[in-house]
Tab-separated table of N, CA, C and O in Angstrom:
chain	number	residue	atom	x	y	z
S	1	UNK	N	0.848	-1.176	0.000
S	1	UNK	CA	0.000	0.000	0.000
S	1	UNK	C	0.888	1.232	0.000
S	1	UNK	O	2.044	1.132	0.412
S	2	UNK	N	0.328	2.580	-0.515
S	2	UNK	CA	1.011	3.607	-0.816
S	2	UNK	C	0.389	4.990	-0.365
S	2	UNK	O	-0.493	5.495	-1.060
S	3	UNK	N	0.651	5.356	0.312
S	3	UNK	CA	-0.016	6.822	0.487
S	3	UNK	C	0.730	7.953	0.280
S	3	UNK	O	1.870	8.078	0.728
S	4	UNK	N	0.252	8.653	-0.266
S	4	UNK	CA	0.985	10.409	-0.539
S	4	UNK	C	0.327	11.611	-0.551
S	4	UNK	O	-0.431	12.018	-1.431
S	5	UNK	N	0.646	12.158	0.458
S	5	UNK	CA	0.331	13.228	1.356
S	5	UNK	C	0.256	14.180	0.202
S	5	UNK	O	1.116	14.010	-0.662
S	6	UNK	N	-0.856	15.434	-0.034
S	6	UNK	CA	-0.519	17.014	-0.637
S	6	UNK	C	-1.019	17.521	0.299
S	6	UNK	O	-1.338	17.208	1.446
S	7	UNK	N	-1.058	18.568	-0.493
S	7	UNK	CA	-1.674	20.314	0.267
S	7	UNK	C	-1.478	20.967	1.545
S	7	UNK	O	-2.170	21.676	2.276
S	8	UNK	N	0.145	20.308	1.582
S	8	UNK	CA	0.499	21.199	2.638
S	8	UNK	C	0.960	22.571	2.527
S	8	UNK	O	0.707	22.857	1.356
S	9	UNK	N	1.463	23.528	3.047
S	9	UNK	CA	2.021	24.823	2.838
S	9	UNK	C	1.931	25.749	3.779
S	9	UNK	O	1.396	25.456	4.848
S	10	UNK	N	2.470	27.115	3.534
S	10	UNK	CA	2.069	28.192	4.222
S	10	UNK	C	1.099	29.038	4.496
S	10	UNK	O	0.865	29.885	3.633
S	11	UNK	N	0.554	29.042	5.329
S	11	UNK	CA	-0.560	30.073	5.563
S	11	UNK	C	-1.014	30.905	6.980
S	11	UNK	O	-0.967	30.321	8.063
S	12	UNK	N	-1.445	32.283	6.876
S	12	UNK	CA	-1.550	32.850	8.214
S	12	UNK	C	-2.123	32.032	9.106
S	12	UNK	O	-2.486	30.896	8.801
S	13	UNK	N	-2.311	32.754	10.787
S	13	UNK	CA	-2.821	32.580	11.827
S	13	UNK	C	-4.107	32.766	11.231
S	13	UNK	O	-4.372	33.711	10.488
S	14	UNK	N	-5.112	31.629	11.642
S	14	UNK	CA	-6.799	32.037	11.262
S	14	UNK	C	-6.827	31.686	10.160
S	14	UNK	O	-7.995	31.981	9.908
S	15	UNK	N	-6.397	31.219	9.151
S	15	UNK	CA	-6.308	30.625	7.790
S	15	UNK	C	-6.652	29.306	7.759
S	15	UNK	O	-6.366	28.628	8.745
S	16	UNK	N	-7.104	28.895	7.004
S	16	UNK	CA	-6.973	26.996	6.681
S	16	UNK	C	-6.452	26.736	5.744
S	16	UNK	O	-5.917	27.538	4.978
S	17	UNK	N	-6.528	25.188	5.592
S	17	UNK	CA	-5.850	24.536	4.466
S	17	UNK	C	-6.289	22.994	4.716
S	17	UNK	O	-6.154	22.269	5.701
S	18	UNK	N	-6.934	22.752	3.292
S	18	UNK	CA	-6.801	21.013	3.198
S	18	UNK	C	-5.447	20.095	2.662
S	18	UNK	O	-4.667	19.942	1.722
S	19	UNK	N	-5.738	19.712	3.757
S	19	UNK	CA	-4.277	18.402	3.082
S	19	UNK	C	-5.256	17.098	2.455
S	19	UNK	O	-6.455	16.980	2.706
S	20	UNK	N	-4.569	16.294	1.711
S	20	UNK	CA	-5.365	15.307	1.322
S	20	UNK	C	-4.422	13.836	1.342
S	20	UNK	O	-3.272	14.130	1.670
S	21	UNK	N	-4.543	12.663	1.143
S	21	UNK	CA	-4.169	11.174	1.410
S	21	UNK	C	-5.000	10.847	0.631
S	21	UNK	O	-6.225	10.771	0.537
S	22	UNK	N	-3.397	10.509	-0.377
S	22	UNK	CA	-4.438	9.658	-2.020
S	22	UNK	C	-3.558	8.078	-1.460
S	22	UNK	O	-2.464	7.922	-0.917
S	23	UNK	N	-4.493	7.218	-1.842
S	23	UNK	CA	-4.029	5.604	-1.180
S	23	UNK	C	-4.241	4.432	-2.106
S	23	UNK	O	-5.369	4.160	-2.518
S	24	UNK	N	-3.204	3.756	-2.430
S	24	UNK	CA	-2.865	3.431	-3.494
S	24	UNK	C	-2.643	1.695	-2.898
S	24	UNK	O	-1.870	1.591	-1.946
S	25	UNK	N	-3.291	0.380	-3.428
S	25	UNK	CA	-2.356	-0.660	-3.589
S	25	UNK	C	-3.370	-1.302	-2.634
S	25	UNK	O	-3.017	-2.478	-2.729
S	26	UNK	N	-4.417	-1.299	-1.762
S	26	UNK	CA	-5.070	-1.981	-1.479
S	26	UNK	C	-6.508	-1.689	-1.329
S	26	UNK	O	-6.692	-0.477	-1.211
S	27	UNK	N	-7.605	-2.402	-1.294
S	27	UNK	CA	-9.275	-1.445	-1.854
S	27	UNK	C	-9.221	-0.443	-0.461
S	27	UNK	O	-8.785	-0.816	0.629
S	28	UNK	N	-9.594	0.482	-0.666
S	28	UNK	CA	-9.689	1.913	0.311
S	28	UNK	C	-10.781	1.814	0.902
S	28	UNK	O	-10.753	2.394	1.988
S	29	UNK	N	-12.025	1.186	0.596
S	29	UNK	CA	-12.889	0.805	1.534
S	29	UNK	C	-12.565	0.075	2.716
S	29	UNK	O	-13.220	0.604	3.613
S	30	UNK	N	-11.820	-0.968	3.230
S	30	UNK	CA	-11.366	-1.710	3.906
S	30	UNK	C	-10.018	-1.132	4.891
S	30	UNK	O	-9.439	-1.840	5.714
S	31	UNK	N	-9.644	0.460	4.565
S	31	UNK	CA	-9.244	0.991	5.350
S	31	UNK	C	-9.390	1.914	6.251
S	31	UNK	O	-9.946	2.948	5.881
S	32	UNK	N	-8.901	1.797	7.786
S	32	UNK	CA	-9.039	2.861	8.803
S	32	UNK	C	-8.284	4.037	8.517
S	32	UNK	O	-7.294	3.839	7.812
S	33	UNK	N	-8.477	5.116	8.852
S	33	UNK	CA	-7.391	6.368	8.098
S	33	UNK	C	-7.395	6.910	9.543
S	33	UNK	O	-8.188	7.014	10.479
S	34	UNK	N	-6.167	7.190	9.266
S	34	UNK	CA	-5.306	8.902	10.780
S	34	UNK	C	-4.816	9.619	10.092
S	34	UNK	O	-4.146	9.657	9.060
S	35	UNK	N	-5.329	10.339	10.952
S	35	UNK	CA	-3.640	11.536	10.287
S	35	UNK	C	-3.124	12.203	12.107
S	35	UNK	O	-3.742	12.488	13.132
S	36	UNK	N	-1.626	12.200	11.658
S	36	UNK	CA	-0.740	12.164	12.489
S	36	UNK	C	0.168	13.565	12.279
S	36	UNK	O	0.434	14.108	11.207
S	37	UNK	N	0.520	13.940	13.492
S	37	UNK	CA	1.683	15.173	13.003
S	37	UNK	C	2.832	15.133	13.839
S	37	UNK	O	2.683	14.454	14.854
S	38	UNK	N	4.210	15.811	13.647
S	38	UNK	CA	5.202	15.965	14.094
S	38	UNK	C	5.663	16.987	14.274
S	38	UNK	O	6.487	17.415	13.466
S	39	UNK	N	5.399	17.520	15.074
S	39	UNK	CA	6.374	19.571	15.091
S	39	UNK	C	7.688	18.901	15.458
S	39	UNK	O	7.963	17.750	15.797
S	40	UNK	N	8.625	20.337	15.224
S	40	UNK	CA	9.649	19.793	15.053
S	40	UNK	C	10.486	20.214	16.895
S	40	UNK	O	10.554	21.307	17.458
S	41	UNK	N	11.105	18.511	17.478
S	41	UNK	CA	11.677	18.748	18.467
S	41	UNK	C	10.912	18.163	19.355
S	41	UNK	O	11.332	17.905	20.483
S	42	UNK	N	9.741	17.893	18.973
S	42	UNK	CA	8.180	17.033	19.642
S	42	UNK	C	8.207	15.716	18.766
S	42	UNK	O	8.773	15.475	17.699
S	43	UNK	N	7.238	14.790	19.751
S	43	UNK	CA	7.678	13.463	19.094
S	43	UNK	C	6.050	13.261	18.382
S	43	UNK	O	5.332	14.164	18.811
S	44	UNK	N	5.473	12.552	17.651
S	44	UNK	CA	4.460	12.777	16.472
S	44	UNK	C	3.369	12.461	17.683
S	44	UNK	O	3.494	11.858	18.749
S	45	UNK	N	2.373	13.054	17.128
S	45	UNK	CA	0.830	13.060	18.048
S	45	UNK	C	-0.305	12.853	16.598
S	45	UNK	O	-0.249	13.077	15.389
S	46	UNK	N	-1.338	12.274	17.611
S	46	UNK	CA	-2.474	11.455	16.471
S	46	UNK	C	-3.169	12.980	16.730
S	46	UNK	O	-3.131	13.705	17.724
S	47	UNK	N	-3.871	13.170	15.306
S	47	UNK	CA	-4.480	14.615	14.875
S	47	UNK	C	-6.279	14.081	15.225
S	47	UNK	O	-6.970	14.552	16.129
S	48	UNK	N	-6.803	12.788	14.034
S	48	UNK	CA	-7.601	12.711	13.699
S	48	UNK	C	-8.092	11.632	13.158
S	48	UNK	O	-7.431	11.400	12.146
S	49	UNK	N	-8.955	10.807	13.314
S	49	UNK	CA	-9.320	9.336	12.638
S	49	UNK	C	-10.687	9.203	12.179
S	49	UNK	O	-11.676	9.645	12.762
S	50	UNK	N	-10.666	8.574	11.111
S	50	UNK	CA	-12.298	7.705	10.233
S	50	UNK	C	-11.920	6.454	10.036
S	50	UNK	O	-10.961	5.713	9.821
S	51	UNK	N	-13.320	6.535	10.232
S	51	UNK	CA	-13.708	4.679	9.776
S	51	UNK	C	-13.736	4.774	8.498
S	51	UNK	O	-13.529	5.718	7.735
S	52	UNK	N	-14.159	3.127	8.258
S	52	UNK	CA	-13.851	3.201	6.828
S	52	UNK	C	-15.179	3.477	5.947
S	52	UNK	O	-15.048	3.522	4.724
S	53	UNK	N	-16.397	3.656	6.505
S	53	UNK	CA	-17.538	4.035	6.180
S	53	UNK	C	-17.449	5.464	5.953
S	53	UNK	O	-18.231	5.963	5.144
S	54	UNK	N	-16.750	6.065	6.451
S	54	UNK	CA	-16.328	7.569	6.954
S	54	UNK	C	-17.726	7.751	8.066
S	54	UNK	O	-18.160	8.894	8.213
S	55	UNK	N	-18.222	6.896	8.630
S	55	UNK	CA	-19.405	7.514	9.885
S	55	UNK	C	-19.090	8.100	11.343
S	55	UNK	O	-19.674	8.796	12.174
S	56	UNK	N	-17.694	7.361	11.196
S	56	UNK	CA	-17.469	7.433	12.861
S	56	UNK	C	-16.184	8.299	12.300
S	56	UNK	O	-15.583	8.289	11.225
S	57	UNK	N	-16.024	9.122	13.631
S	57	UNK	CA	-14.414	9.552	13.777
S	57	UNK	C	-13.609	10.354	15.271
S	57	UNK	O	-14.127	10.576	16.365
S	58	UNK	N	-12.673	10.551	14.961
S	58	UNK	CA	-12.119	10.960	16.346
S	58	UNK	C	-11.308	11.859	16.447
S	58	UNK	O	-10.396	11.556	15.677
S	59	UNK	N	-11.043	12.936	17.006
S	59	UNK	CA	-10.108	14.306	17.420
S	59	UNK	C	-9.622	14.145	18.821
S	59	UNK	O	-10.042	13.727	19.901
S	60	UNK	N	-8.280	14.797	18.182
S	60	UNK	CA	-7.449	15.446	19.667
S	60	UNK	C	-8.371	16.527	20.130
S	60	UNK	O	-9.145	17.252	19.504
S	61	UNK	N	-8.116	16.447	21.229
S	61	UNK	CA	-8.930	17.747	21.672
S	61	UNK	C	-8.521	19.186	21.359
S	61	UNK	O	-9.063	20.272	21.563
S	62	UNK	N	-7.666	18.906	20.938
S	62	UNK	CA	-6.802	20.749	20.820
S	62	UNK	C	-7.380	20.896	19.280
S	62	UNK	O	-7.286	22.034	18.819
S	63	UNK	N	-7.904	19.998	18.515
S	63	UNK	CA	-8.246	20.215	17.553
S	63	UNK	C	-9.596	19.865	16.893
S	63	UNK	O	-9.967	19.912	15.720
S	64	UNK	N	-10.268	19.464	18.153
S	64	UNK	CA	-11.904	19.105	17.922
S	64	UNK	C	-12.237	20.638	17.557
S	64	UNK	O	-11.600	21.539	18.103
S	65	UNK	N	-13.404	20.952	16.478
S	65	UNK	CA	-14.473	21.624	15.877
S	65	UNK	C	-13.510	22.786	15.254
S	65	UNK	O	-13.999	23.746	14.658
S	66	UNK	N	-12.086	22.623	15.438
S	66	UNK	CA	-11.332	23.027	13.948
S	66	UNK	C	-11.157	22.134	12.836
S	66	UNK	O	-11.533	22.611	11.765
S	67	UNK	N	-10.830	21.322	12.808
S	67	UNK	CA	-10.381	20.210	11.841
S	67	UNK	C	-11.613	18.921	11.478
S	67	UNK	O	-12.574	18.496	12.118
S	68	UNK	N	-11.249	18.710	10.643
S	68	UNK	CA	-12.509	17.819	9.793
S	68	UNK	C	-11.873	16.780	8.766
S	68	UNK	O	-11.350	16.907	7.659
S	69	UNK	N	-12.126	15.757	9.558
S	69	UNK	CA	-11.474	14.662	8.672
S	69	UNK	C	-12.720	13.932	7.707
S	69	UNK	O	-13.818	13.695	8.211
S	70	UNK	N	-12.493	13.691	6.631
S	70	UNK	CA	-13.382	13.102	5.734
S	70	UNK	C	-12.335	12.306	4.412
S	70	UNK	O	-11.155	12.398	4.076
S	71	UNK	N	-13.439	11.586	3.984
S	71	UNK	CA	-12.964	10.663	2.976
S	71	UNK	C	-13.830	9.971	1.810
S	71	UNK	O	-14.809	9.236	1.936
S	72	UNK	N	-13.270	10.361	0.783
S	72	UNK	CA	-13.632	10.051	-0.559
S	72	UNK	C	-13.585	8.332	-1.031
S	72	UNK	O	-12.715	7.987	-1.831
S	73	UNK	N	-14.361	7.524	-0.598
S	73	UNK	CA	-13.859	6.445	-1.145
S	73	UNK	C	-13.697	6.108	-2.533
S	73	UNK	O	-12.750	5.381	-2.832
S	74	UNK	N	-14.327	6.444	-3.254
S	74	UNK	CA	-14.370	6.755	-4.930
S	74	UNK	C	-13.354	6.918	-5.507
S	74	UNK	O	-13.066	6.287	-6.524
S	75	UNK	N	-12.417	8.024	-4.831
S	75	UNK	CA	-11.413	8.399	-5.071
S	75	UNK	C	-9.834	8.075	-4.397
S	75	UNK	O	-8.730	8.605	-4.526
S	76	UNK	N	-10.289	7.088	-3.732
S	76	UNK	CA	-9.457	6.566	-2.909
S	76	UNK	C	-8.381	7.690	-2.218
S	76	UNK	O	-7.171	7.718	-2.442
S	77	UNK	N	-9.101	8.571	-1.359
S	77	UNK	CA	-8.425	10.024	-1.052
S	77	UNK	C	-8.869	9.872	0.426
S	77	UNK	O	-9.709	9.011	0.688
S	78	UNK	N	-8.393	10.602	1.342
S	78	UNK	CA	-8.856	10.999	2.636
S	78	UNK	C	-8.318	12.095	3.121
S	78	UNK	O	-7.103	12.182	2.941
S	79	UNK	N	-8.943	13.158	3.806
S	79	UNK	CA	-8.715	14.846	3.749
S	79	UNK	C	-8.628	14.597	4.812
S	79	UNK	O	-8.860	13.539	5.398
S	80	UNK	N	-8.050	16.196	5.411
S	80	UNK	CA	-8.096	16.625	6.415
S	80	UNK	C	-8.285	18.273	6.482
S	80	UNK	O	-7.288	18.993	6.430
S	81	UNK	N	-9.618	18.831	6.601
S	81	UNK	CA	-9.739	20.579	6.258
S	81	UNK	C	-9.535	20.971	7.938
S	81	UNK	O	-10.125	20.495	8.908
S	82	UNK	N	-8.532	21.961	7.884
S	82	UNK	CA	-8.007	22.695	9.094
S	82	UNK	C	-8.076	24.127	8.683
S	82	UNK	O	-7.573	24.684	7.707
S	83	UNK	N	-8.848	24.618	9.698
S	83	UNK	CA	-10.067	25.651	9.560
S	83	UNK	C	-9.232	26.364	11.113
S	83	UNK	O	-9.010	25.556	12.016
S	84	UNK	N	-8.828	27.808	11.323
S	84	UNK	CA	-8.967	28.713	12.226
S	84	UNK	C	-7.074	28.036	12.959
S	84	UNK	O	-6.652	27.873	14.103
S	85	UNK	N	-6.669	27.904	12.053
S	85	UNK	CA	-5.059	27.421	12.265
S	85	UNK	C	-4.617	28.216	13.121
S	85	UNK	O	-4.953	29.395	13.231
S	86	UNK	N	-3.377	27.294	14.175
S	86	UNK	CA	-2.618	28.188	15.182
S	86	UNK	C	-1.446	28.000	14.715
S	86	UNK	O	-1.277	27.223	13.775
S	87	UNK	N	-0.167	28.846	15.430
S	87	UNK	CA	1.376	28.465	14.889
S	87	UNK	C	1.396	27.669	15.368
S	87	UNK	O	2.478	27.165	15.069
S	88	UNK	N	0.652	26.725	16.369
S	88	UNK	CA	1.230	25.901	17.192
S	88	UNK	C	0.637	24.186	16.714
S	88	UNK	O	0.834	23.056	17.159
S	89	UNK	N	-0.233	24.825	15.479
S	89	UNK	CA	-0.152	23.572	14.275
S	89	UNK	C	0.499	22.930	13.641
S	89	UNK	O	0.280	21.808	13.186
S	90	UNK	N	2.103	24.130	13.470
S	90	UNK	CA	2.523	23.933	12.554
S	90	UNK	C	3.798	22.466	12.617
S	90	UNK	O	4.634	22.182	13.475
S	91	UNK	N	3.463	21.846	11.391
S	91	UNK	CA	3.860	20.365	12.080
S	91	UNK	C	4.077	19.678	10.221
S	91	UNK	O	3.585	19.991	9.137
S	92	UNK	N	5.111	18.601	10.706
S	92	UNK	CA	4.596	17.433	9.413
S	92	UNK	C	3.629	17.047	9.700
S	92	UNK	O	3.564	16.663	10.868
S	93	UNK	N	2.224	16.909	8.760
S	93	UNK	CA	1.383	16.016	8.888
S	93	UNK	C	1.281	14.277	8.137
S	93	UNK	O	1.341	14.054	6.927
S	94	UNK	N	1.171	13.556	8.883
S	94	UNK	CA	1.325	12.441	8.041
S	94	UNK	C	-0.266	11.497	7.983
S	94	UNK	O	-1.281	11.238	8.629
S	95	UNK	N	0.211	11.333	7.112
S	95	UNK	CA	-1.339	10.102	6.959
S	95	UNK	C	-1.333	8.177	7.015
S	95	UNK	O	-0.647	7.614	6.162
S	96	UNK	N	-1.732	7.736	7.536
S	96	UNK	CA	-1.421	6.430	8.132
S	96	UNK	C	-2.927	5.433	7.894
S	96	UNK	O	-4.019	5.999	7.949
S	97	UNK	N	-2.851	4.205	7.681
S	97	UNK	CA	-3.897	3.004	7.322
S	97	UNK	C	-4.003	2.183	8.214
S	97	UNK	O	-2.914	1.613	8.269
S	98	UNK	N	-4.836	1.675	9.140
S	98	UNK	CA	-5.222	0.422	9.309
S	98	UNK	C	-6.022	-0.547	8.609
S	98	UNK	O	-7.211	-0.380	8.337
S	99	UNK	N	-5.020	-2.043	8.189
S	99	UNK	CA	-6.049	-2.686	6.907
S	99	UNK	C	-7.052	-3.487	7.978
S	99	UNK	O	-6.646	-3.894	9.067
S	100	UNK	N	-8.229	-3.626	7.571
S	100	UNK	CA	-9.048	-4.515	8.310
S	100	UNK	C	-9.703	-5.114	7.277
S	100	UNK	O	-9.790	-4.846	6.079
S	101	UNK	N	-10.261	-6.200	8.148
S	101	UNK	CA	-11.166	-6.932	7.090
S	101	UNK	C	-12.066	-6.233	6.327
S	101	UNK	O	-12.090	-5.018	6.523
S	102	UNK	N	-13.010	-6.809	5.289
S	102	UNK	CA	-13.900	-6.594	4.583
S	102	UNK	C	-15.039	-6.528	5.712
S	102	UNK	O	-15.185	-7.096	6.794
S	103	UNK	N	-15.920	-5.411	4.851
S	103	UNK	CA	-17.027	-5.042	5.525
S	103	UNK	C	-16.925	-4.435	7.317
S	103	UNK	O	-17.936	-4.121	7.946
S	104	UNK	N	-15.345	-4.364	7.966
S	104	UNK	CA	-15.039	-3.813	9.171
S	104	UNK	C	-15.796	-2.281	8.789
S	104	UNK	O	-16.320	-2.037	7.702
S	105	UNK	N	-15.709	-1.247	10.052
S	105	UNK	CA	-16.088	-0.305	10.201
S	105	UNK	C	-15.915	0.253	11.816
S	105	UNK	O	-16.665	0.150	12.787
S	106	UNK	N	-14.575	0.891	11.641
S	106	UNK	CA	-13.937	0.693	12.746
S	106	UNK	C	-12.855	2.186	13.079
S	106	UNK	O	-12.094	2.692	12.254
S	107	UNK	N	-13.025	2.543	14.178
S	107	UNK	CA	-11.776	3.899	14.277
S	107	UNK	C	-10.950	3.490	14.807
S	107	UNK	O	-11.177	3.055	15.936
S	108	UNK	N	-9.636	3.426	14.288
S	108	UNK	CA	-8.313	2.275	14.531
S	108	UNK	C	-7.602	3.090	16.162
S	108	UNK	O	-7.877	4.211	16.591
S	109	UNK	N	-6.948	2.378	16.583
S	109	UNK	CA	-6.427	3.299	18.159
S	109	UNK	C	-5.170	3.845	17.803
S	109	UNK	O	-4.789	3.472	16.693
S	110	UNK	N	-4.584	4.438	18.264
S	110	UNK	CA	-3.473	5.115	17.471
S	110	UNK	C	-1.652	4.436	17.640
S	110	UNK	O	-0.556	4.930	17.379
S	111	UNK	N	-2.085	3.131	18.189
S	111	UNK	CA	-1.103	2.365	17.609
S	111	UNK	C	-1.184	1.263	16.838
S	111	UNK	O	-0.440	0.283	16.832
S	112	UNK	N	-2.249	1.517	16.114
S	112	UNK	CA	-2.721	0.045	14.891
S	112	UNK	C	-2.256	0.576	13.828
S	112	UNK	O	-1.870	-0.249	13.000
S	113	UNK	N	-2.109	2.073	13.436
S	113	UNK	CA	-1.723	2.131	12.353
S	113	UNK	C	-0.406	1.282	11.492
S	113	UNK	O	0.712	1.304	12.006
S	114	UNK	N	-0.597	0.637	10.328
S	114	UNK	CA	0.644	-0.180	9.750
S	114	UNK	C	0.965	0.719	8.929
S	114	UNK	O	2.162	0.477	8.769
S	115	UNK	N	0.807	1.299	8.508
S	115	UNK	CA	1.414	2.153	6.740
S	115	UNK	C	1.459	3.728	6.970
S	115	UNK	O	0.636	4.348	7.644
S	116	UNK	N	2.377	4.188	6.410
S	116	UNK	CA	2.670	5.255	6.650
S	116	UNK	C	2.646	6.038	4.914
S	116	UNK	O	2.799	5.479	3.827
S	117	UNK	N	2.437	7.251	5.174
S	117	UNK	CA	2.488	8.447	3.738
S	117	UNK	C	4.139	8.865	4.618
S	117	UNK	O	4.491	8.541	5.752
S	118	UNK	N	4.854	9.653	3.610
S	118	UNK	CA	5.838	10.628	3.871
S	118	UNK	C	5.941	12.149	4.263
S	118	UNK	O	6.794	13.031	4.167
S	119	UNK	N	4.559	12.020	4.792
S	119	UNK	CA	4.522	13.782	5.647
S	119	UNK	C	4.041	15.269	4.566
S	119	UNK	O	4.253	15.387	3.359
S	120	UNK	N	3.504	16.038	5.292
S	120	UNK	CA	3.203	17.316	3.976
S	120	UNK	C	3.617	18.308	5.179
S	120	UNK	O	3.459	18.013	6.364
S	121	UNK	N	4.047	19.257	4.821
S	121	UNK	CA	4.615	20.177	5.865
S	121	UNK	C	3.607	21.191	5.762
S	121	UNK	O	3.260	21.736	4.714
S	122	UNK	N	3.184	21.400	6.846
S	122	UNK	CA	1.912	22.850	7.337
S	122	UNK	C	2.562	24.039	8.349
S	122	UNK	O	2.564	23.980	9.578
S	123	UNK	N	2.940	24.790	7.782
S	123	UNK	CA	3.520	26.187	8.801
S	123	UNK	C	2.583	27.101	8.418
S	123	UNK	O	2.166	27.551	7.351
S	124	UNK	N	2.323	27.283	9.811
S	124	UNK	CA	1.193	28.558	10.473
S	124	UNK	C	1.887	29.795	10.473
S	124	UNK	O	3.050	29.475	10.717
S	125	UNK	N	1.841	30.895	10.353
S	125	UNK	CA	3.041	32.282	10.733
S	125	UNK	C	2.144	32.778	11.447
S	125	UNK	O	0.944	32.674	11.192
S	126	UNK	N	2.697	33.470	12.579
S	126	UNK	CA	1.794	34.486	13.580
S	126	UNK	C	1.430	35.695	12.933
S	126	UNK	O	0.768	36.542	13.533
């Protein structure tokens, strides 16, 4: 399986930005999705999770009713829109899979993830 992170970049305090997780190499229905971040000097923290229905999902608290995780199964994509950004966002974000069975529907815990994307970099400026 393959994931690759976009839409990261620069943008003010109070600004947003969608990142997205295009996922490649196994059916995308049958996967749990996170997204994960790393500031730099800090060790990585879980952002955000969906099931694979996209019905259920889960937030850090520092980032509940800013951030909005959703997912395209069609497109074998899974977003993340970050809405009212702090500098203290600013982080690699990475995107991560749990494979489960067919027909599962499940929000993975944040050490099930197996697969990893290579990070999109998000800097906030004050």
């Amino acid at each position: 399986v393959r994931l690759v992170e976009s839409g990261g970049g620069l943008v003010q305090a109070g600004g947003s930005l969608r990142i997205s997780c295009l996922v490649t190499g196994r059916p995308f229905i049958n996967l749990a999705v996170g997204w994960f971040r790393q500031a730099p000097g800090k060790e990585r923290e879980f952002v955000a999770a969906i099931s694979q229905s996209g019905r259920k999902s889960r937030y850090l608290d520092s980032v509940q009713g800013r951030f909005t995780i959703s997912r395209d199964n069609e497109k074998n994509t899974a977003y993340l829109q970050m809405n009212s950004l702090k500098p203290e966002d600013t982080a690699v974000y990475f995107c991560a899979v749990d494979i489960g069975p067919p027909a599962s529907d499940y929000v993975s815990g944040e050490l099930d993830y197996g697969e990893w994307g290579q990070g999109t970099q998000v800097t906030v400026s004050s």
